[in-house]
Amino acid sequence: MSAPLAADWFARPTLEVSRDLIGCRLVREDAGGGRRVGRIVETEGYLQDDPAFHGWNAIDHATGLLKPTGRGRDLFVAPGRAYVYKIYGRYWLLNVVTEPEGIGGAVLIRAVEPVDGIDAMYEGRPAARRDRDLGSGPGKLTQALGIGPEMHGADLTRPPLYFLPPEHPTGAIDVTTRIGLTRGIELDYRFFERGNPHVSLGVPSDVAAARRRKRGAPRSRRTPR
DNA sequence: ACGAGGATGCTCT
DNA sequence: GAGCATCCTCGTG
């Protein structure tokens, strides 16, 4: 049996970690001895020099120094910690912090393939009708694995939440722009296992923007930079 | 199958 | 007050 991925493993360039996490397993241990395991099939990298990065606003870009307040500071902590973020007032998203302490970076876990503890995953996700509804999106997998705000800041190199290296060979990995963004939409920072049915159904942001323009729908007034 | 629109509440301006 | 690293439901084909 393998050991959990250690802090050194996460203290690498964010895009390397993002790619290498594909095929790894995310393990959630419950107090009652239960175990839920998802095989990671989709990730996105968020870098310090990246307008979509939540830590972007934590940096004073005139001086390069970290501001004393704000949620984004939690993306500059030691590698292997959790950054858990609430989106649209409803869903929790799991990131693992990357790069050496003091440098910003994180990987968003966007989709997992259910491997073990599937019954418990359904309990967390009443809306799921079939297995592919359990982990095929960043807000879905946190429900399925019981990940919420109490995990923010947790050390993800040990129980109750940690990563294990791949158990089987990983398929081909494709790279695209990220999903659901209005800034940094041109950056190819999304990784997923080709052909895996548990990859999320989201549309890469540059494709979505092109569709909106074609339809003549109102464009975002925000200037990407 | 696919697309449109609503839910919903916190963070930052 | 705007914007958001999303998901679900309900139309239509």
Short mmCIF file of C-alpha atoms (C1' of nucleotides) in Angstrom, two decimals:
data_model
loop_
_atom_site.label_atom_id
_atom_site.label_comp_id
_atom_site.label_asym_id
_atom_site.label_seq_id
_atom_site.Cartn_x
_atom_site.Cartn_y
_atom_site.Cartn_z
CA MET A 1 0.00 0.00 0.00
CA SER A 2 1.35 3.44 -0.97
CA ALA A 3 2.00 6.36 1.31
CA PRO A 4 0.03 9.59 0.89
CA LEU A 5 1.54 12.24 -1.37
CA ALA A 6 3.81 14.39 0.82
CA ALA A 7 4.36 18.13 1.10
CA ASP A 8 7.48 17.97 -1.12
CA TRP A 9 5.39 16.47 -3.88
CA PHE A 10 3.15 19.56 -3.87
CA ALA A 11 6.06 22.00 -3.55
CA ARG A 12 6.62 21.94 -7.31
CA PRO A 13 5.47 24.10 -10.23
CA THR A 14 1.68 24.21 -10.16
CA LEU A 15 1.13 22.96 -13.70
CA GLU A 16 3.34 19.92 -13.07
CA VAL A 17 1.33 19.09 -9.99
CA SER A 18 -1.92 19.66 -11.88
CA ARG A 19 -0.93 17.17 -14.56
CA ASP A 20 0.54 14.62 -12.16
CA LEU A 21 -2.60 14.57 -10.01
CA ILE A 22 -4.55 13.03 -12.90
CA GLY A 23 -4.91 9.34 -12.03
CA CYS A 24 -4.12 9.86 -8.35
CA ARG A 25 -6.72 8.93 -5.77
CA LEU A 26 -8.40 11.31 -3.36
CA VAL A 27 -9.20 9.51 -0.12
CA ARG A 28 -11.74 10.64 2.46
CA GLU A 29 -11.81 8.74 5.74
CA ASP A 30 -14.92 9.01 7.89
CA ALA A 31 -15.06 9.00 11.67
CA GLY A 32 -16.98 5.73 11.61
CA GLY A 33 -14.22 3.92 9.72
CA GLY A 34 -15.76 4.38 6.28
CA ARG A 35 -13.67 5.31 3.31
CA ARG A 36 -14.62 7.14 0.13
CA VAL A 37 -12.15 7.11 -2.75
CA GLY A 38 -12.27 9.01 -6.02
CA ARG A 39 -9.77 8.76 -8.84
CA ILE A 40 -8.89 12.24 -10.08
CA VAL A 41 -9.70 12.72 -13.76
CA GLU A 42 -9.73 16.52 -14.13
CA THR A 43 -7.80 19.42 -12.56
CA GLU A 44 -7.06 23.08 -13.14
CA GLY A 45 -3.94 25.01 -12.17
CA TYR A 46 -4.05 28.52 -10.69
CA LEU A 47 -0.75 30.38 -10.62
CA GLN A 48 0.51 33.37 -8.71
CA ASP A 49 0.87 35.35 -11.94
CA ASP A 50 -2.67 34.68 -13.12
CA PRO A 51 -5.65 37.08 -12.99
CA ALA A 52 -8.05 34.22 -12.24
CA PHE A 53 -6.06 33.22 -9.16
CA HIS A 54 -7.86 34.00 -5.92
CA GLY A 55 -4.55 35.12 -4.51
CA TRP A 56 -4.26 37.75 -7.24
CA ASN A 57 -6.00 40.35 -5.09
CA ALA A 58 -3.92 39.43 -2.07
CA ILE A 59 -0.85 40.85 -3.80
CA ASP A 60 -0.12 44.56 -3.95
CA HIS A 61 1.01 44.61 -7.57
CA ALA A 62 2.82 47.90 -7.16
CA THR A 63 5.18 46.52 -4.53
CA GLY A 64 4.82 42.78 -5.03
CA LEU A 65 4.12 42.38 -1.34
CA LEU A 66 1.38 40.31 0.24
CA LYS A 67 -1.46 42.34 1.71
CA PRO A 68 -2.19 41.75 5.39
CA THR A 69 -5.83 40.75 4.91
CA GLY A 70 -8.01 38.72 2.64
CA ARG A 71 -8.90 35.15 1.85
CA GLY A 72 -6.30 34.93 -0.91
CA ARG A 73 -3.48 34.83 1.63
CA ASP A 74 -4.38 31.22 2.30
CA LEU A 75 -3.00 30.34 -1.14
CA PHE A 76 0.55 31.26 -0.11
CA VAL A 77 0.78 28.84 2.81
CA ALA A 78 2.73 25.57 3.00
CA PRO A 79 2.26 23.12 0.10
CA GLY A 80 -0.26 20.34 0.59
CA ARG A 81 -2.76 22.40 2.56
CA ALA A 82 -6.41 22.69 1.57
CA TYR A 83 -7.97 25.86 0.20
CA VAL A 84 -11.74 25.37 0.31
CA TYR A 85 -13.83 28.03 -1.36
CA LYS A 86 -17.61 28.63 -1.49
CA ILE A 87 -18.95 29.49 -4.90
CA TYR A 88 -22.34 30.89 -5.93
CA GLY A 89 -23.46 30.86 -2.33
CA ARG A 90 -23.91 27.13 -2.38
CA TYR A 91 -21.05 24.86 -3.40
CA TRP A 92 -17.67 24.16 -1.85
CA LEU A 93 -14.64 23.71 -4.10
CA LEU A 94 -11.46 21.91 -3.08
CA ASN A 95 -7.98 23.14 -3.96
CA VAL A 96 -4.61 21.87 -2.82
CA VAL A 97 -1.93 24.51 -2.33
CA THR A 98 1.24 24.12 -4.41
CA GLU A 99 4.71 25.67 -4.72
CA PRO A 100 7.04 26.35 -1.78
CA GLU A 101 5.57 28.34 1.10
CA GLY A 102 5.40 32.04 0.25
CA ILE A 103 4.78 31.45 -3.46
CA GLY A 104 1.13 31.40 -4.53
CA GLY A 105 -0.39 28.49 -6.39
CA ALA A 106 -3.11 25.85 -6.18
CA VAL A 107 -4.76 23.02 -8.05
CA LEU A 108 -8.54 22.85 -8.25
CA ILE A 109 -9.85 19.28 -8.17
CA ARG A 110 -12.53 19.41 -10.86
CA ALA A 111 -13.66 15.79 -11.25
CA VAL A 112 -13.17 12.34 -9.79
CA GLU A 113 -14.20 8.86 -10.85
CA PRO A 114 -15.88 7.03 -7.95
CA VAL A 115 -13.80 4.06 -6.85
CA ASP A 116 -14.84 3.11 -3.33
CA GLY A 117 -17.52 4.07 -0.79
CA ILE A 118 -20.00 4.79 -3.55
CA ASP A 119 -23.06 4.27 -1.33
CA ALA A 120 -21.82 7.01 1.02
CA MET A 121 -21.23 9.28 -1.97
CA TYR A 122 -24.87 8.97 -3.00
CA GLU A 123 -25.93 9.96 0.51
CA GLY A 124 -24.05 13.23 0.15
CA ARG A 125 -25.53 13.84 -3.28
CA PRO A 126 -29.29 13.23 -3.39
CA ALA A 127 -29.51 14.69 -6.90
CA ALA A 128 -27.23 12.02 -8.34
CA ARG A 129 -29.05 9.51 -10.54
CA ARG A 130 -26.05 7.50 -11.68
CA ASP A 131 -22.40 7.10 -10.79
CA ARG A 132 -21.24 9.72 -13.22
CA ASP A 133 -23.27 12.35 -11.33
CA LEU A 134 -21.19 11.78 -8.21
CA GLY A 135 -17.91 13.40 -9.11
CA SER A 136 -18.20 15.01 -12.56
CA GLY A 137 -17.77 18.58 -11.35
CA PRO A 138 -15.91 20.47 -8.61
CA GLY A 139 -19.03 21.19 -6.56
CA LYS A 140 -20.34 17.66 -6.98
CA LEU A 141 -17.27 15.84 -5.76
CA THR A 142 -17.07 17.85 -2.55
CA GLN A 143 -20.66 16.83 -1.78
CA ALA A 144 -19.94 13.20 -2.62
CA LEU A 145 -16.83 13.14 -0.44
CA GLY A 146 -18.21 15.23 2.42
CA ILE A 147 -15.77 18.12 2.00
CA GLY A 148 -16.80 21.49 3.42
CA PRO A 149 -15.46 24.58 5.15
CA GLU A 150 -14.14 22.56 8.07
CA MET A 151 -11.48 21.25 5.68
CA HIS A 152 -10.16 24.69 4.84
CA GLY A 153 -6.50 24.86 5.82
CA ALA A 154 -6.29 21.14 6.55
CA ASP A 155 -3.08 19.23 5.94
CA LEU A 156 -3.86 17.03 2.94
CA THR A 157 -0.84 14.78 3.42
CA ARG A 158 -2.55 12.79 6.19
CA PRO A 159 -6.01 11.53 7.18
CA PRO A 160 -8.84 12.24 7.11
CA LEU A 161 -8.28 13.65 3.61
CA TYR A 162 -5.25 12.83 1.47
CA PHE A 163 -3.97 11.72 -1.92
CA LEU A 164 -2.50 8.41 -3.07
CA PRO A 165 -0.47 7.85 -6.24
CA PRO A 166 -2.08 6.13 -9.23
CA GLU A 167 -3.01 2.49 -8.82
CA HIS A 168 -3.22 1.80 -12.54
CA PRO A 169 -1.59 3.39 -15.58
CA THR A 170 -3.12 6.75 -16.48
CA GLY A 171 -4.60 7.34 -19.93
CA ALA A 172 -3.67 10.13 -22.30
CA ILE A 173 -4.01 13.60 -20.81
CA ASP A 174 -5.57 16.48 -22.73
CA VAL A 175 -5.00 20.18 -22.01
CA THR A 176 -7.45 23.05 -22.58
CA THR A 177 -8.35 26.43 -21.18
CA ARG A 178 -10.15 26.48 -17.84
CA ILE A 179 -13.90 26.43 -17.21
CA GLY A 180 -16.24 29.10 -15.90
CA LEU A 181 -13.82 32.05 -15.93
CA THR A 182 -13.94 35.60 -17.23
CA ARG A 183 -10.26 36.34 -16.64
CA GLY A 184 -7.24 34.35 -17.74
CA ILE A 185 -9.50 32.53 -20.18
CA GLU A 186 -6.75 32.04 -22.77
CA LEU A 187 -4.47 30.02 -20.48
CA ASP A 188 -4.22 26.26 -21.09
CA TYR A 189 -4.22 25.25 -17.46
CA ARG A 190 -6.89 22.52 -17.47
CA PHE A 191 -5.92 18.85 -17.51
CA PHE A 192 -8.13 15.79 -17.90
CA GLU A 193 -7.95 12.14 -18.83
CA ARG A 194 -9.01 11.73 -22.43
CA GLY A 195 -12.31 9.96 -22.97
CA ASN A 196 -13.09 9.48 -19.29
CA PRO A 197 -16.88 9.77 -18.77
CA HIS A 198 -16.42 11.31 -15.32
CA VAL A 199 -14.80 14.47 -16.64
CA SER A 200 -17.05 17.50 -16.00
CA LEU A 201 -19.42 18.75 -18.70
CA GLY A 202 -18.26 22.36 -18.53
CA VAL A 203 -17.24 24.30 -21.62
CA PRO A 204 -13.75 25.85 -21.69
CA SER A 205 -13.99 29.58 -21.13
CA ASP A 206 -12.52 30.68 -24.46
CA VAL A 207 -15.00 28.48 -26.35
CA ALA A 208 -17.89 29.80 -24.25
CA ALA A 209 -16.82 33.40 -24.93
CA ALA A 210 -16.68 32.77 -28.68
CA ARG A 211 -20.20 31.30 -28.61
CA ARG A 212 -21.57 34.30 -26.76
CA ARG A 213 -20.05 36.66 -29.31
CA LYS A 214 -21.51 34.66 -32.17
CA ARG A 215 -24.97 34.83 -30.66
CA GLY A 216 -24.62 38.56 -30.14
CA ALA A 217 -25.28 38.24 -26.44
CA PRO A 218 -23.98 40.99 -24.17
CA ARG A 219 -20.27 40.70 -23.63
CA SER A 220 -18.50 40.90 -20.36
CA ARG A 221 -17.35 44.45 -19.80
CA ARG A 222 -14.39 43.23 -17.89
CA THR A 223 -11.08 43.47 -19.70
CA PRO A 224 -9.03 40.29 -19.40
CA ARG A 225 -5.44 41.00 -18.61
"C1'" DA B 1 -29.29 15.94 -26.41
"C1'" DC B 2 -28.90 20.60 -25.56
"C1'" DG B 3 -29.61 25.30 -24.02
"C1'" DA B 4 -31.55 28.94 -21.13
"C1'" DG B 5 -32.39 30.74 -16.72
"C1'" DG B 6 -32.77 30.72 -11.73
"C1'" DA B 7 -31.03 29.78 -7.08
"C1'" DT B 8 -28.20 31.83 -3.46
"C1'" DG B 9 -24.91 34.19 -0.20
"C1'" DC B 10 -20.31 35.73 0.53
"C1'" DT B 11 -16.25 38.75 -0.88
"C1'" DC B 12 -14.53 42.67 -2.55
"C1'" DT B 13 -15.21 47.34 -4.77
"C1'" DG C 1 -23.95 46.47 -5.89
"C1'" DA C 2 -21.42 43.48 -8.90
"C1'" DG C 3 -19.46 39.32 -9.72
"C1'" DC C 4 -18.64 34.68 -8.88
"C1'" DA C 5 -13.14 28.39 -10.36
"C1'" DT C 6 -21.54 25.84 -10.12
"C1'" DC C 7 -25.52 22.89 -10.33
"C1'" DC C 8 -30.24 21.82 -11.29
"C1'" DT C 9 -34.68 22.11 -13.60
"C1'" DC C 10 -37.44 22.75 -17.20
"C1'" DG C 11 -38.19 23.94 -21.89
"C1'" DT C 12 -37.72 22.37 -26.86
"C1'" DG C 13 -36.28 18.98 -30.62
#
